[in-house]
Amino acid sequence: MRIPVKHPWTLPKRLLGTFVILASIGRIQSEQKSSKQPNIVVIVADDLGWNDVSFHGADQIPTPNIDALAYNGVILNRHYVLPTCTPSRTAFFTGRYPIRTGMQGKPLSVGEPRGIPLNVRLLPEHLRNLGYRTRLVGKWHVGYYTNEHTPTRRGFESFYGHYSGYISYFNYTISKNNHTGFDLHQDTASTLEMRRNSNYATDVFTEEAVKVIENHDATEPLYLHLAHPAPHSSEAKEVVEVRNMSEVNSRFGYIENINRRKFAGMMMALDQSVGRIVKALGDANMLDNSIIVFMADNGAQTEGFLENYGSNYPLRGLKFTHYDGGVRGVACIYSPLIKNNSRVSEQLLHVTDWLPTFYSLAGGDVNDLGDIDGLDQWSAISLAENSARESLLINIDDAVNLRGVVSGKFKLIEGAADLYGNYYGDTGNNNSYPEYNITEILESDAGLAITSIGNSLLTETKILNLRSASIVRCNNFTDFANCSDTCLFNLQNDPCETTDVSADYPEIFISLSKMIEIFESELVPQTNTDVDPASYPEKFNGFWMPWVASDSSTIIATSSLIGLINILLHIFSLIFFS
């Protein structure tokens, strides 16, 4: 983590003078370079299922704005994430597998004293050092127990959102151990006025993100991270909260299952949010130099703990599992900078890849990022070249003895639990559902914004072909292996993980088992711990807030020294290598 040096005058005057001169030169060169740096916007959906976006082939829940983004960009059909929220977000922000930081286990609880270690630099900090304005709206969920663990101390210039894993959509609360508190914050402050707002959370965060875009100085590059709570369930009486039930019944009355119908209402608000963000970028004349990624943090939880009635069909398993229903995440990327767009990518990508990909696009040298697991995938995305990645670690959850890797077309799971491992979720197709509406896609906010900059060549035939290519088709769908312990799957022939082929490919089975052993030898034990009663919200005016005093002498000295060294190295590289 980078914390500014609070007392630079304590440095030797000669070094301080040199630093000021170099900083001025570096700032000038950074300003000259910034106009060419793309704006980067990442929109993260929470517990979104494979079958909950209509570009994957289901007619049940139309997502015209998300579909417009996908069809005009690249549909990432083999984008892997982690089984749950905190590990996925840790991987995204660090570019490293969560086993490197002890963050690989269960999602972080509100009031739990842990987080991504402060000596690990995060994506927004890397981009900020390259001249980006960095903004976070929505969910954080990677630690907040000290002030130093909060977003504005970890690279984001501003933060409007919640620290915890989920909140109620109208009163922004979360409960733990019979203690209920508000979890809505602006930067590091929380005021009583914030809890008087009772608007729907998806709309609240969308409004804030639109304001960020509208107020942004377009001469500077922007990194906007919009992490929606939707469509995660809440702990309210209605665990699937919608903006307006009458609107939902009118729009989705054809969905007989009332909980699935409510889920469709959550998705409608999320899709509209995507449209508003793309439109705002267009209105601000920023869209033609922007990269927009839409992604899920993990699969849907159709039933069980924190159920939201989403659907991963036809992929096997739910959130929490290492089956593809839990870890093969919905994802697409749009940008006018993509050379080979409007296609479906079957290239292997991992959530850790975004940090080096963005850093490289921002003008940074990926070698400066040190020992990370992510790979720069821009050539694969933009030019349809081979993926830089041949394999990936799904995760090693040492607390529940669950491990998994993917290598090429094969996937090995060890210690697979039966819990949530069966097929779940709605097929999304029924003769009573409305026909797929292509006009709605083309005339959506996102579709019109993209067309307005002359970057859309979509036709009805093109859309239908892309949609067909993105559908996962499975044979022997109902004949799946129990896989209560260890299974090898051929994902190319069997994307729904129905058949254990370990006996047919013994050499591959052994090779992937050894790969897991190597990762296990590098694992940092989980940092999960109990909730700290000192965190309870009644101690902080009814809000969940940081509650542990920082060891400032250690944090500031170490972080400042690391930060200063990195700043100097970056300035020297700007001067001598630009």
mmCIF file of N, CA and C in Angstrom, residues 134-140 144 147 150-153 156-164 167 172 182-197 204-205 207-212 215 543-546:
data_model
loop_
_atom_site.group_PDB
_atom_site.id
_atom_site.type_symbol
_atom_site.label_atom_id
_atom_site.label_comp_id
_atom_site.label_asym_id
_atom_site.label_seq_id
_atom_site.Cartn_x
_atom_site.Cartn_y
_atom_site.Cartn_z
ATOM 1 N N THR A 134 -8.717 7.786 -10.032
ATOM 2 C CA THR A 134 -9.241 6.474 -9.660
ATOM 3 C C THR A 134 -10.462 6.615 -8.753
ATOM 4 N N ARG A 135 -11.564 5.994 -9.147
ATOM 5 C CA ARG A 135 -12.824 6.137 -8.409
ATOM 6 C C ARG A 135 -13.454 4.774 -8.173
ATOM 7 N N LEU A 136 -13.921 4.554 -6.963
ATOM 8 C CA LEU A 136 -14.644 3.329 -6.633
ATOM 9 C C LEU A 136 -16.057 3.687 -6.192
ATOM 10 N N VAL A 137 -17.019 3.039 -6.836
ATOM 11 C CA VAL A 137 -18.420 3.169 -6.452
ATOM 12 C C VAL A 137 -18.967 1.769 -6.217
ATOM 13 N N GLY A 138 -19.567 1.545 -5.041
ATOM 14 C CA GLY A 138 -20.182 0.253 -4.759
ATOM 15 C C GLY A 138 -19.406 -0.569 -3.753
ATOM 16 N N LYS A 139 -19.285 -1.851 -4.045
ATOM 17 C CA LYS A 139 -18.787 -2.832 -3.082
ATOM 18 C C LYS A 139 -17.256 -2.881 -3.026
ATOM 19 N N TRP A 140 -16.717 -3.010 -1.829
ATOM 20 C CA TRP A 140 -15.282 -3.133 -1.578
ATOM 21 C C TRP A 140 -14.950 -4.586 -1.213
ATOM 22 N N TYR A 144 -11.543 -3.721 5.847
ATOM 23 C CA TYR A 144 -11.730 -2.323 6.251
ATOM 24 C C TYR A 144 -11.477 -2.121 7.740
ATOM 25 N N ASN A 147 -8.228 2.043 9.127
ATOM 26 C CA ASN A 147 -8.396 3.073 8.103
ATOM 27 C C ASN A 147 -7.493 2.807 6.903
ATOM 28 N N THR A 150 -8.969 0.783 3.982
ATOM 29 C CA THR A 150 -10.134 1.284 3.251
ATOM 30 C C THR A 150 -9.727 1.787 1.862
ATOM 31 N N PRO A 151 -10.695 1.907 0.953
ATOM 32 C CA PRO A 151 -10.374 2.187 -0.456
ATOM 33 C C PRO A 151 -9.517 3.413 -0.711
ATOM 34 N N THR A 152 -9.796 4.531 -0.013
ATOM 35 C CA THR A 152 -9.047 5.755 -0.294
ATOM 36 C C THR A 152 -7.635 5.731 0.278
ATOM 37 N N ARG A 153 -7.296 4.707 1.016
ATOM 38 C CA ARG A 153 -5.917 4.510 1.457
ATOM 39 C C ARG A 153 -5.199 3.454 0.609
ATOM 40 N N PHE A 156 -7.568 4.403 -4.388
ATOM 41 C CA PHE A 156 -8.716 5.128 -4.927
ATOM 42 C C PHE A 156 -8.747 6.548 -4.374
ATOM 43 N N GLU A 157 -8.975 7.496 -5.265
ATOM 44 C CA GLU A 157 -9.096 8.894 -4.831
ATOM 45 C C GLU A 157 -10.415 9.147 -4.142
ATOM 46 N N SER A 158 -11.447 8.426 -4.545
ATOM 47 C CA SER A 158 -12.750 8.615 -3.924
ATOM 48 C C SER A 158 -13.467 7.282 -3.835
ATOM 49 N N PHE A 159 -14.383 7.207 -2.876
ATOM 50 C CA PHE A 159 -15.141 5.981 -2.637
ATOM 51 C C PHE A 159 -16.535 6.350 -2.183
ATOM 52 N N TYR A 160 -17.522 5.739 -2.822
ATOM 53 C CA TYR A 160 -18.910 5.853 -2.375
ATOM 54 C C TYR A 160 -19.502 4.456 -2.459
ATOM 55 N N GLY A 161 -19.697 3.811 -1.300
ATOM 56 C CA GLY A 161 -20.190 2.449 -1.363
ATOM 57 C C GLY A 161 -20.190 1.763 -0.019
ATOM 58 N N HIS A 162 -20.089 0.429 -0.046
ATOM 59 C CA HIS A 162 -20.159 -0.343 1.194
ATOM 60 C C HIS A 162 -18.938 -1.235 1.339
ATOM 61 N N TYR A 163 -18.527 -1.420 2.600
ATOM 62 C CA TYR A 163 -17.343 -2.216 2.898
ATOM 63 C C TYR A 163 -17.615 -3.721 2.834
ATOM 64 N N SER A 164 -18.826 -4.130 3.161
ATOM 65 C CA SER A 164 -19.135 -5.536 3.403
ATOM 66 C C SER A 164 -19.543 -6.265 2.135
ATOM 67 N N ILE A 167 -25.569 -5.588 1.149
ATOM 68 C CA ILE A 167 -26.380 -4.699 1.972
ATOM 69 C C ILE A 167 -27.836 -4.837 1.546
ATOM 70 N N TYR A 172 -29.640 -0.057 3.300
ATOM 71 C CA TYR A 172 -28.172 -0.152 3.279
ATOM 72 C C TYR A 172 -27.587 -0.709 4.572
ATOM 73 N N PHE A 182 -25.594 0.334 9.557
ATOM 74 C CA PHE A 182 -25.556 0.877 8.200
ATOM 75 C C PHE A 182 -24.159 0.684 7.614
ATOM 76 N N ASP A 183 -24.149 0.413 6.322
ATOM 77 C CA ASP A 183 -22.866 0.229 5.634
ATOM 78 C C ASP A 183 -22.920 0.993 4.312
ATOM 79 N N LEU A 184 -22.903 2.301 4.429
ATOM 80 C CA LEU A 184 -22.827 3.176 3.258
ATOM 81 C C LEU A 184 -21.888 4.313 3.627
ATOM 82 N N HIS A 185 -20.864 4.527 2.812
ATOM 83 C CA HIS A 185 -19.799 5.453 3.180
ATOM 84 C C HIS A 185 -19.371 6.281 1.988
ATOM 85 N N GLN A 186 -18.916 7.474 2.279
ATOM 86 C CA GLN A 186 -18.312 8.321 1.266
ATOM 87 C C GLN A 186 -16.885 8.603 1.698
ATOM 88 N N ASP A 187 -15.931 8.125 0.889
ATOM 89 C CA ASP A 187 -14.522 8.147 1.257
ATOM 90 C C ASP A 187 -14.364 7.417 2.596
ATOM 91 N N THR A 188 -13.910 8.087 3.641
ATOM 92 C CA THR A 188 -13.800 7.403 4.934
ATOM 93 C C THR A 188 -14.851 7.893 5.921
ATOM 94 N N ALA A 189 -15.740 8.773 5.462
ATOM 95 C CA ALA A 189 -16.726 9.358 6.366
ATOM 96 C C ALA A 189 -18.084 8.704 6.182
ATOM 97 N N SER A 190 -18.886 8.728 7.220
ATOM 98 C CA SER A 190 -20.266 8.273 7.157
ATOM 99 C C SER A 190 -21.081 9.217 8.033
ATOM 100 N N THR A 191 -22.141 9.754 7.474
ATOM 101 C CA THR A 191 -22.945 10.724 8.206
ATOM 102 C C THR A 191 -24.369 10.234 8.335
ATOM 103 N N LEU A 192 -25.075 10.784 9.290
ATOM 104 C CA LEU A 192 -26.476 10.417 9.482
ATOM 105 C C LEU A 192 -27.297 10.716 8.233
ATOM 106 N N GLU A 193 -26.898 11.736 7.484
ATOM 107 C CA GLU A 193 -27.645 12.101 6.287
ATOM 108 C C GLU A 193 -27.646 10.961 5.268
ATOM 109 N N MET A 194 -26.576 10.186 5.223
ATOM 110 C CA MET A 194 -26.480 9.127 4.222
ATOM 111 C C MET A 194 -27.536 8.054 4.440
ATOM 112 N N ARG A 195 -27.929 7.819 5.676
ATOM 113 C CA ARG A 195 -28.902 6.754 5.902
ATOM 114 C C ARG A 195 -30.339 7.243 5.769
ATOM 115 N N ARG A 196 -30.528 8.517 5.488
ATOM 116 C CA ARG A 196 -31.876 9.003 5.196
ATOM 117 C C ARG A 196 -32.259 8.745 3.751
ATOM 118 N N ASN A 197 -31.276 8.468 2.922
ATOM 119 C CA ASN A 197 -31.533 8.116 1.528
ATOM 120 C C ASN A 197 -32.123 6.718 1.493
ATOM 121 N N VAL A 204 -28.793 4.109 -6.778
ATOM 122 C CA VAL A 204 -27.943 5.030 -6.018
ATOM 123 C C VAL A 204 -26.504 4.974 -6.541
ATOM 124 N N PHE A 205 -25.992 3.769 -6.723
ATOM 125 C CA PHE A 205 -24.610 3.637 -7.184
ATOM 126 C C PHE A 205 -24.464 4.027 -8.653
ATOM 127 N N GLU A 207 -26.228 6.420 -10.126
ATOM 128 C CA GLU A 207 -26.231 7.893 -10.105
ATOM 129 C C GLU A 207 -24.852 8.423 -9.737
ATOM 130 N N GLU A 208 -24.246 7.809 -8.753
ATOM 131 C CA GLU A 208 -22.936 8.272 -8.309
ATOM 132 C C GLU A 208 -21.894 8.064 -9.404
ATOM 133 N N ALA A 209 -21.941 6.918 -10.078
ATOM 134 C CA ALA A 209 -20.980 6.645 -11.149
ATOM 135 C C ALA A 209 -21.170 7.605 -12.317
ATOM 136 N N VAL A 210 -22.410 7.920 -12.632
ATOM 137 C CA VAL A 210 -22.685 8.886 -13.711
ATOM 138 C C VAL A 210 -22.126 10.256 -13.338
ATOM 139 N N LYS A 211 -22.276 10.652 -12.075
ATOM 140 C CA LYS A 211 -21.714 11.931 -11.616
ATOM 141 C C LYS A 211 -20.193 11.945 -11.767
ATOM 142 N N VAL A 212 -19.560 10.822 -11.445
ATOM 143 C CA VAL A 212 -18.104 10.737 -11.609
ATOM 144 C C VAL A 212 -17.725 11.032 -13.048
ATOM 145 N N ASN A 215 -18.445 14.769 -14.083
ATOM 146 C CA ASN A 215 -17.556 15.755 -13.460
ATOM 147 C C ASN A 215 -16.082 15.524 -13.764
ATOM 148 N N PHE A 543 -23.072 2.793 12.454
ATOM 149 C CA PHE A 543 -22.419 2.401 11.203
ATOM 150 C C PHE A 543 -21.360 1.331 11.478
ATOM 151 N N TRP A 544 -21.174 0.459 10.492
ATOM 152 C CA TRP A 544 -20.003 -0.406 10.477
ATOM 153 C C TRP A 544 -18.825 0.427 9.975
ATOM 154 N N MET A 545 -17.806 0.551 10.818
ATOM 155 C CA MET A 545 -16.673 1.430 10.523
ATOM 156 C C MET A 545 -15.359 0.732 10.872
ATOM 157 N N PRO A 546 -14.220 1.226 10.353
ATOM 158 C CA PRO A 546 -12.923 0.718 10.842
ATOM 159 C C PRO A 546 -12.843 0.901 12.348
#
